[in-house]
XYZ file of C-alpha atoms in Angstrom:
396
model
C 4.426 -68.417 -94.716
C 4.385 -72.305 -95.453
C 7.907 -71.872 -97.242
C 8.813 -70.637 -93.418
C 6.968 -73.223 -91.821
C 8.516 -76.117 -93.962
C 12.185 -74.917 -93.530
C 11.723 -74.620 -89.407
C 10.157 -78.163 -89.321
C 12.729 -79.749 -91.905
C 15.311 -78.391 -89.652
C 13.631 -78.697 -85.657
C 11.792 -81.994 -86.762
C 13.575 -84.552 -84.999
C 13.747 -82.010 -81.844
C 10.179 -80.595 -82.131
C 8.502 -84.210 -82.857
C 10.424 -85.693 -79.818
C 9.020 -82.581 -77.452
C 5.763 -82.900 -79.026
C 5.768 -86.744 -78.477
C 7.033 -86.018 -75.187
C 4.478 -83.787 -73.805
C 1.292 -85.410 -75.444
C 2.203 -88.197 -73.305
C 2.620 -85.960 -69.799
C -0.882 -83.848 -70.203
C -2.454 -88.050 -70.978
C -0.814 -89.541 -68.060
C -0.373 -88.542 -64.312
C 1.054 -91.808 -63.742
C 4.431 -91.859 -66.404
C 6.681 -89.532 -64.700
C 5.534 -89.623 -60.955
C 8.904 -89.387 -60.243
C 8.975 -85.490 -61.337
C 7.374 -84.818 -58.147
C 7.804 -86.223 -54.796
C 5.755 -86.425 -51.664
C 6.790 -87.644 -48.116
C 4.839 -86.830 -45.289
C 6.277 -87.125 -41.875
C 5.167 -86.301 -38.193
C 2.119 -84.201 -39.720
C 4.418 -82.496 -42.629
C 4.218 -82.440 -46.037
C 7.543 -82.472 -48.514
C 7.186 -81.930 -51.816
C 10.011 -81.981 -53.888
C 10.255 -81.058 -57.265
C 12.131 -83.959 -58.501
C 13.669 -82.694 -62.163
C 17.165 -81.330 -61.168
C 18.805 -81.933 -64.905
C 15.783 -79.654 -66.270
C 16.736 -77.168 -63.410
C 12.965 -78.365 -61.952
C 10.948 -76.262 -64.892
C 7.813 -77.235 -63.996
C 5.568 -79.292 -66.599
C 1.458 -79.933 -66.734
C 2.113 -83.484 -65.756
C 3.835 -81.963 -62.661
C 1.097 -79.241 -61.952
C -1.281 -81.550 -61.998
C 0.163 -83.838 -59.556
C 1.522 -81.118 -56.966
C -2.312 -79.670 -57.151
C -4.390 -82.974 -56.903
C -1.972 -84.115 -53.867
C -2.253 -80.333 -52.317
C -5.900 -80.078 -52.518
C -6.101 -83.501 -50.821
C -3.600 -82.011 -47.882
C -5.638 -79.067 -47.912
C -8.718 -80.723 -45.983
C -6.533 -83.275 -44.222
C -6.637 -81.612 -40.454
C -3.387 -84.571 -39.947
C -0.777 -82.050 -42.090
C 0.390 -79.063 -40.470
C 2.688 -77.803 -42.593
C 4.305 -78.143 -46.272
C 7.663 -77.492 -47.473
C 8.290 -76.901 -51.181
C 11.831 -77.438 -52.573
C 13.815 -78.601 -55.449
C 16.116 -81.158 -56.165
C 19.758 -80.558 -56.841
C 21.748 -77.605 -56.229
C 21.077 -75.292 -58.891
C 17.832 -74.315 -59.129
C 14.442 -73.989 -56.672
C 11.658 -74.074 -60.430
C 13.655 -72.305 -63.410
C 10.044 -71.716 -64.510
C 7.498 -73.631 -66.801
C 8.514 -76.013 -69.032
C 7.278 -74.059 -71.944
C 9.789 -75.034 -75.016
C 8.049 -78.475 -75.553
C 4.701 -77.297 -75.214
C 4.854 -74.330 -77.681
C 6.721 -76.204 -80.223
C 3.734 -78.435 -80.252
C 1.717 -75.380 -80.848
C 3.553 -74.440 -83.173
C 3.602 -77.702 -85.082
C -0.252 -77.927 -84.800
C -0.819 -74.254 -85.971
C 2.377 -75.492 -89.354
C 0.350 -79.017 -89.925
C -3.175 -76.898 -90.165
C -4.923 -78.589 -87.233
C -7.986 -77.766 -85.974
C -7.732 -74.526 -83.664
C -9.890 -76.278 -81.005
C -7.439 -79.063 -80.264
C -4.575 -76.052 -80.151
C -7.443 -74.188 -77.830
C -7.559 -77.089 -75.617
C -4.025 -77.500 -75.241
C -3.686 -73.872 -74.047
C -6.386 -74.141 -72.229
C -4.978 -76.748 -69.797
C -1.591 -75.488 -69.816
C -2.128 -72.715 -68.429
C -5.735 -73.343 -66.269
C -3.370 -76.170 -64.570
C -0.763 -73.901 -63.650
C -2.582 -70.988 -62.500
C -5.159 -73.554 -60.259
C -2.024 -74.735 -58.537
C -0.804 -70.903 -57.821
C -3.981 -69.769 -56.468
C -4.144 -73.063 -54.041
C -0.747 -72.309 -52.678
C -1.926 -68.816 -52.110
C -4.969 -69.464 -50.577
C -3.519 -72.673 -48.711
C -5.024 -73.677 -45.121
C -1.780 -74.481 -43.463
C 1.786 -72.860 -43.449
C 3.922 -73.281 -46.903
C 7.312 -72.620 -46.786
C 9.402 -72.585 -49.940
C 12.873 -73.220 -49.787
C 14.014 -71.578 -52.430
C 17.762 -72.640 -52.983
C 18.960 -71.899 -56.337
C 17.512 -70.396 -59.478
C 13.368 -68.977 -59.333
C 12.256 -67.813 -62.516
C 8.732 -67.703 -64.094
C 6.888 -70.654 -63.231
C 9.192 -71.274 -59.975
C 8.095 -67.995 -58.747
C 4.388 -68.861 -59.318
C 5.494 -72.030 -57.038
C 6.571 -70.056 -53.941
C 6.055 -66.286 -53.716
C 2.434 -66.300 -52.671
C 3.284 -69.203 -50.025
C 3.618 -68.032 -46.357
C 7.405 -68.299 -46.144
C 9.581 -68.008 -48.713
C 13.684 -68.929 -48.090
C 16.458 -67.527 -50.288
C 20.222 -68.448 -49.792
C 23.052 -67.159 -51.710
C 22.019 -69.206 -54.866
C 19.017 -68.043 -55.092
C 18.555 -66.112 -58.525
C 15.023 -64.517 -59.515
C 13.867 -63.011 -62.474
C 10.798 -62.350 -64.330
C 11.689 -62.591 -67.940
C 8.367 -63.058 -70.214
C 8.676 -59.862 -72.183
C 11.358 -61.114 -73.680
C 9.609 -63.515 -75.176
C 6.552 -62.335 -76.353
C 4.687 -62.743 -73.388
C 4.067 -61.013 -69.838
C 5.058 -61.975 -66.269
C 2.106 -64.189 -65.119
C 1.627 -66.582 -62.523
C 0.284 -64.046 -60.203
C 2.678 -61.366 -61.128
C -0.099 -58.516 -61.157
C -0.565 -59.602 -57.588
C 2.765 -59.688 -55.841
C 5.183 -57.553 -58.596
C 3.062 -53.727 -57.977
C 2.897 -54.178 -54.492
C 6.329 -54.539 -54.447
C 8.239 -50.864 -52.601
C 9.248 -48.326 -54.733
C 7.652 -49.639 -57.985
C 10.497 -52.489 -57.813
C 7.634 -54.929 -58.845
C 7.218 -52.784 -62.341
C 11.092 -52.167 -62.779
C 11.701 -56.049 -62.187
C 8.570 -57.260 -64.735
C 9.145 -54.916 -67.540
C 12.909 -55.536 -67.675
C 13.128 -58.832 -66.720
C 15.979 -57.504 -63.913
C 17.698 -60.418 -61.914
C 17.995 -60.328 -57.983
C 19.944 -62.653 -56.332
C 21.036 -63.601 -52.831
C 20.384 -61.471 -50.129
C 19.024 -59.088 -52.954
C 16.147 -60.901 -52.655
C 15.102 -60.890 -49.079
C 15.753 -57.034 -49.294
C 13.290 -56.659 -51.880
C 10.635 -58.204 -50.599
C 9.924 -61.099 -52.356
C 11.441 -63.562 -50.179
C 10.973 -63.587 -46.381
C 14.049 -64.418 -44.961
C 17.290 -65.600 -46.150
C 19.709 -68.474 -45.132
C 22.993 -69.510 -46.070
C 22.752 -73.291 -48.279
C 25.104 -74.748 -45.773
C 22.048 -74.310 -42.774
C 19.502 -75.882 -45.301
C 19.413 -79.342 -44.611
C 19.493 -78.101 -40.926
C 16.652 -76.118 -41.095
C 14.880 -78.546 -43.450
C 15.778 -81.052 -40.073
C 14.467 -78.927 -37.889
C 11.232 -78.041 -39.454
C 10.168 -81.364 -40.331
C 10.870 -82.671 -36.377
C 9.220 -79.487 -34.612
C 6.585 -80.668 -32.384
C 4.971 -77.442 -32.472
C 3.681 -76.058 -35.554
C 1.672 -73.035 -36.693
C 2.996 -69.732 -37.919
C 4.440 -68.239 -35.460
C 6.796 -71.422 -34.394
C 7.560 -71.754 -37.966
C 8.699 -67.700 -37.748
C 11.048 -68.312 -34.767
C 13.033 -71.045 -36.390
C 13.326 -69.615 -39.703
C 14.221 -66.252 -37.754
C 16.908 -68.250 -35.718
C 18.444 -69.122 -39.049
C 18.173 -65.465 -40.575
C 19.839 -63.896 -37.950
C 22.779 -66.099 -38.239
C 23.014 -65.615 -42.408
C 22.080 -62.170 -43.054
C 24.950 -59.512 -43.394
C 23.719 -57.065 -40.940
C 25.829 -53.636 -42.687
C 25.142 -55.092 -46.762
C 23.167 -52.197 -48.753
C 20.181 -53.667 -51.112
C 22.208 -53.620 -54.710
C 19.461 -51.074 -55.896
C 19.296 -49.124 -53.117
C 21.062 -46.220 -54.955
C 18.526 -45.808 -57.504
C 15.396 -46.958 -55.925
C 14.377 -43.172 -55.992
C 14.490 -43.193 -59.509
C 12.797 -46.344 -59.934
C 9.797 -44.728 -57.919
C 9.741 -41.920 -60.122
C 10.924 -43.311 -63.640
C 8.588 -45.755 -63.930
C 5.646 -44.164 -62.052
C 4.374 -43.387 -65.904
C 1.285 -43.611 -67.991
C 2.641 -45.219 -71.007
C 5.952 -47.326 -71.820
C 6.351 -44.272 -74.339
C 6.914 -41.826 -71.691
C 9.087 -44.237 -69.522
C 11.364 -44.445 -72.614
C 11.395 -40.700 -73.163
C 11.750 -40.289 -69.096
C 15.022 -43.198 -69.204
C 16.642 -41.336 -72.555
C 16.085 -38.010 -70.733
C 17.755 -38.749 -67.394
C 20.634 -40.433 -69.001
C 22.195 -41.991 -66.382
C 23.942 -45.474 -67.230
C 21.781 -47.016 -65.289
C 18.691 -45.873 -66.939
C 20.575 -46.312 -70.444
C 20.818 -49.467 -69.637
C 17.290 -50.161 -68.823
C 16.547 -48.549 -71.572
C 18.662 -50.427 -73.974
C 17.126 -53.930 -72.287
C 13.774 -52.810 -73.149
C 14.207 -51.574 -76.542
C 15.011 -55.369 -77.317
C 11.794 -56.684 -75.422
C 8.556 -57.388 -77.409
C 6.995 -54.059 -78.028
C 3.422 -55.313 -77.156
C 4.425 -57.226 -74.153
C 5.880 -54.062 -72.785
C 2.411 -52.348 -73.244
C 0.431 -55.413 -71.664
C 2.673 -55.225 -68.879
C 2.386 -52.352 -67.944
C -1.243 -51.779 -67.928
C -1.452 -55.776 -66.122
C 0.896 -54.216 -63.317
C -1.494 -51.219 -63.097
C -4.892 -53.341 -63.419
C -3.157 -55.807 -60.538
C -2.838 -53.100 -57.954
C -6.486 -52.517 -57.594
C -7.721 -56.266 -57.941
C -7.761 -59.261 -55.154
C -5.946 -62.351 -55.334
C -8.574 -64.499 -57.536
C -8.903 -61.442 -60.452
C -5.358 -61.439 -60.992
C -5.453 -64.381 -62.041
C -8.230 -64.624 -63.733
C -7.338 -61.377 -65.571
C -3.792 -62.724 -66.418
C -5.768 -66.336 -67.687
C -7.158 -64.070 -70.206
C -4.504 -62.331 -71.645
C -2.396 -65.607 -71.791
C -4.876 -67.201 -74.299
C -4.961 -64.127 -76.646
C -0.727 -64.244 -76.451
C -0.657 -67.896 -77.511
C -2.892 -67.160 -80.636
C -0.118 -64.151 -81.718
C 3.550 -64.175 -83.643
C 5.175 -62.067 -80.840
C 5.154 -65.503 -78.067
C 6.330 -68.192 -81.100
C 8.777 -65.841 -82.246
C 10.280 -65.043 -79.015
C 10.560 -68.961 -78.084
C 11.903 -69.616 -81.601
C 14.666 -66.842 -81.196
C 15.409 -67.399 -77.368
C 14.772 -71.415 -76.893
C 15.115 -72.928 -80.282
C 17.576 -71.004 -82.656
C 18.940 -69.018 -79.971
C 20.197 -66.201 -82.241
C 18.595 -64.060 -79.985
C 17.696 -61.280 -82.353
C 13.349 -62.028 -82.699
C 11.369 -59.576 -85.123
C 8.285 -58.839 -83.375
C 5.399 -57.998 -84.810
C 4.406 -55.056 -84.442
C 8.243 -53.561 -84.513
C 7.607 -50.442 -82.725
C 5.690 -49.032 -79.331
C 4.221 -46.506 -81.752
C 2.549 -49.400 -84.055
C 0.893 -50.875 -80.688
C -2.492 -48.918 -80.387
C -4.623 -48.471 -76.927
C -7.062 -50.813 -79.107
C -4.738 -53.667 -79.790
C -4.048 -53.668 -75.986
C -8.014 -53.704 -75.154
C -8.279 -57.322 -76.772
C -6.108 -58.741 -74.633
C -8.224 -58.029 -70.985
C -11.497 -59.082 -72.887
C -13.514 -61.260 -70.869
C -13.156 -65.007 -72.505
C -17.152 -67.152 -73.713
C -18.036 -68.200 -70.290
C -17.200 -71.407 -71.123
C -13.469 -70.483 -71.504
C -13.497 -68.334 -68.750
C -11.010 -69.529 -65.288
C -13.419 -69.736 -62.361
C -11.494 -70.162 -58.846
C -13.127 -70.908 -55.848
């Protein structure tokens, strides 16, 4: 194990010290970077801008910390009536959190034998920062509409699909893609993913499926869709309207909707959302994999084949998150999903599946364990344990 831990840091060092340097300072200062994030209010509105285009906007704790410190504020100021939520640049909306530096660090804490309660602590506010600002945007007073121009992954969904209004245009790309990394879509996903139609929400966060465009308005997870060119139109219009509550913000975005949808366009998955509904209406991943090898279709091959490459116990917590989420309210989703995120940080699958995806990039991680027969009922249990109540994420 140290041999292992020696060659990774003798060959990420000068990487790995830089990220660990790097985000040390953002979770010590709000004040460094406030550039990430931008604020301008105007005629009782609130932009926020997230203000990291060359990082496609992932979104950082410095970052989180700012957008929910300035939103709580807005959230008892009677003055704002709205807030809009966008991203910088053309190519993404959030392309999720900015994870690589912050579990490198981990990792280098775990490789230099640090105390675990300094690597709790990190964790801790990583994710209790990130999940706080989800649950606020959720739970928000006024309208919040996302403009969600470009790529939404992760993180950047966290950002936008539990706001009021949620804009896609033809850039738009969404996925979910944790399991393939060792961990499980979060961020509210056990919210808004099973209450998705046709158990889309468990097809999309087991195989970490991409929508994009107008594929995303038809699924459900954004509210209306709008060509780029109208953005900075709407955006216009929006931030001048003189009246403002829900349903004036519905007409205009409606008025833009009409004008950008394709009125004859099928939903791309419209030909097998039956067998979505039915394939993955299952007890176990085991029997989804038997039910996808047994109806043979390329389609489910190739679900199949996608999975078989996911982390084995992510797959598991997954699907019994999904399954928990439909019965719980907003605040238990969360707090359920805090929980299992602070048993994934502590296990190989997560560091292995940033090492193979973000660092090395050979793409081929060995999970541990290698097989959905080697991950018991049991092992799944420890993960939706309630945390010390000291540890535990309390939401108002």
């Amino acid at each position: 194990l140290m041999s292992t831990m020696a060659a990774f840091l003798n060959k990420h060092f000068t990487c790995a010290n830089k990220l660990s340097i790097s985000w040390i300072s953002a979770t010590r200062s709000l004040c460094q970077s406030a550039s990430e994030v931008l604020f301008h209010e105007s005629n009782g509105k609130l932009l926020v801008t997230l203000n990291r285009p060359t990082a496609l906007n992932a979104l950082n704790i410095n970052m989180a910390k700012m957008m929910f410190e300035k939103l709580k504020k807005t959230n008892t100021d009677n003055s704002i009536k709205m807030v809009i939520l966008k991203g910088a640049g053309n190519r993404a909306f959030c392309a999720g959190g900015d994870i690589r530096g912050f579990h490198v660090l981990i990792f280098l804490l775990t490789a230099l034998a640090l105390s675990i309660k300094n690597n709790d602590g990190l964790v801790e506010e990583f994710f209790r920062e990130e999940y706080k600002l989800n649950y606020l945007i959720g739970k928000f007073r006024v309208p919040f509409v996302s403009l969600i121009d470009g790529i939404v992954m992760g993180g950047g969904v966290g950002l936008s699909v539990h706001g009021t209004f949620r804009v896609a245009t033809e850039r738009t790309v969404f996925a979910m893609p944790e399991t393939a990394i060792g961990l499980f879509p979060d961020v509210g996903g056990s919210f808004f993913l099973p209450r998705l139609k046709n158990k889309l929400g468990f097809y999309l966060g087991l195989t970490g499926a991409r929508l994009s465009g107008e594929d995303v308005f038809e699924a459900g997870i954004a509210t209306h869709y709008v060509h780029s060119k109208w953005m900075p139109e709407l955006q216009f219009e929006l931030i001048n309207a003189k009246e403002i509550n829900s349903r004036s913000i519905k007409t205009i975005l409606d008025s833009y909707h009409r004008k950008s949808i394709t009125s004859d366009r099928e939903f791309c998955l419209n030909f097998c959302l039956p067998k979505i509904e039915k394939l993955f209406s299952v007890a176990t991943v085991e029997e989804l994999f038997h039910k996808l090898k047994e109806d043979g279709s390329q389609w489910a091959t190739e679900c199949l084949e996608t999975m078989k490459k996911m982390s084995p116990t992510s797959l598991k917590i997954t699907l019994r998150q999904l399954k928990a989420g439909m019965g719980l309210e907003f605040r238990e989703c969360f707090q359920m999903e805090y929980r299992i995120s602070q048993r994934c940080v502590k296990e190989h699958d997560l560091t292995e599946g940033i090492r193979a995806a973000l660092l090395d990039k050979d793409k081929t991680p060995k999970w541990i364990p290698g097989t959905l027969e080697e991950v018991t009922e049991e092992d799944i249990d420890k993960y939706f344990k309630v945390l010390p109540a000291e540890r535990e994420l309390y939401l108002p």
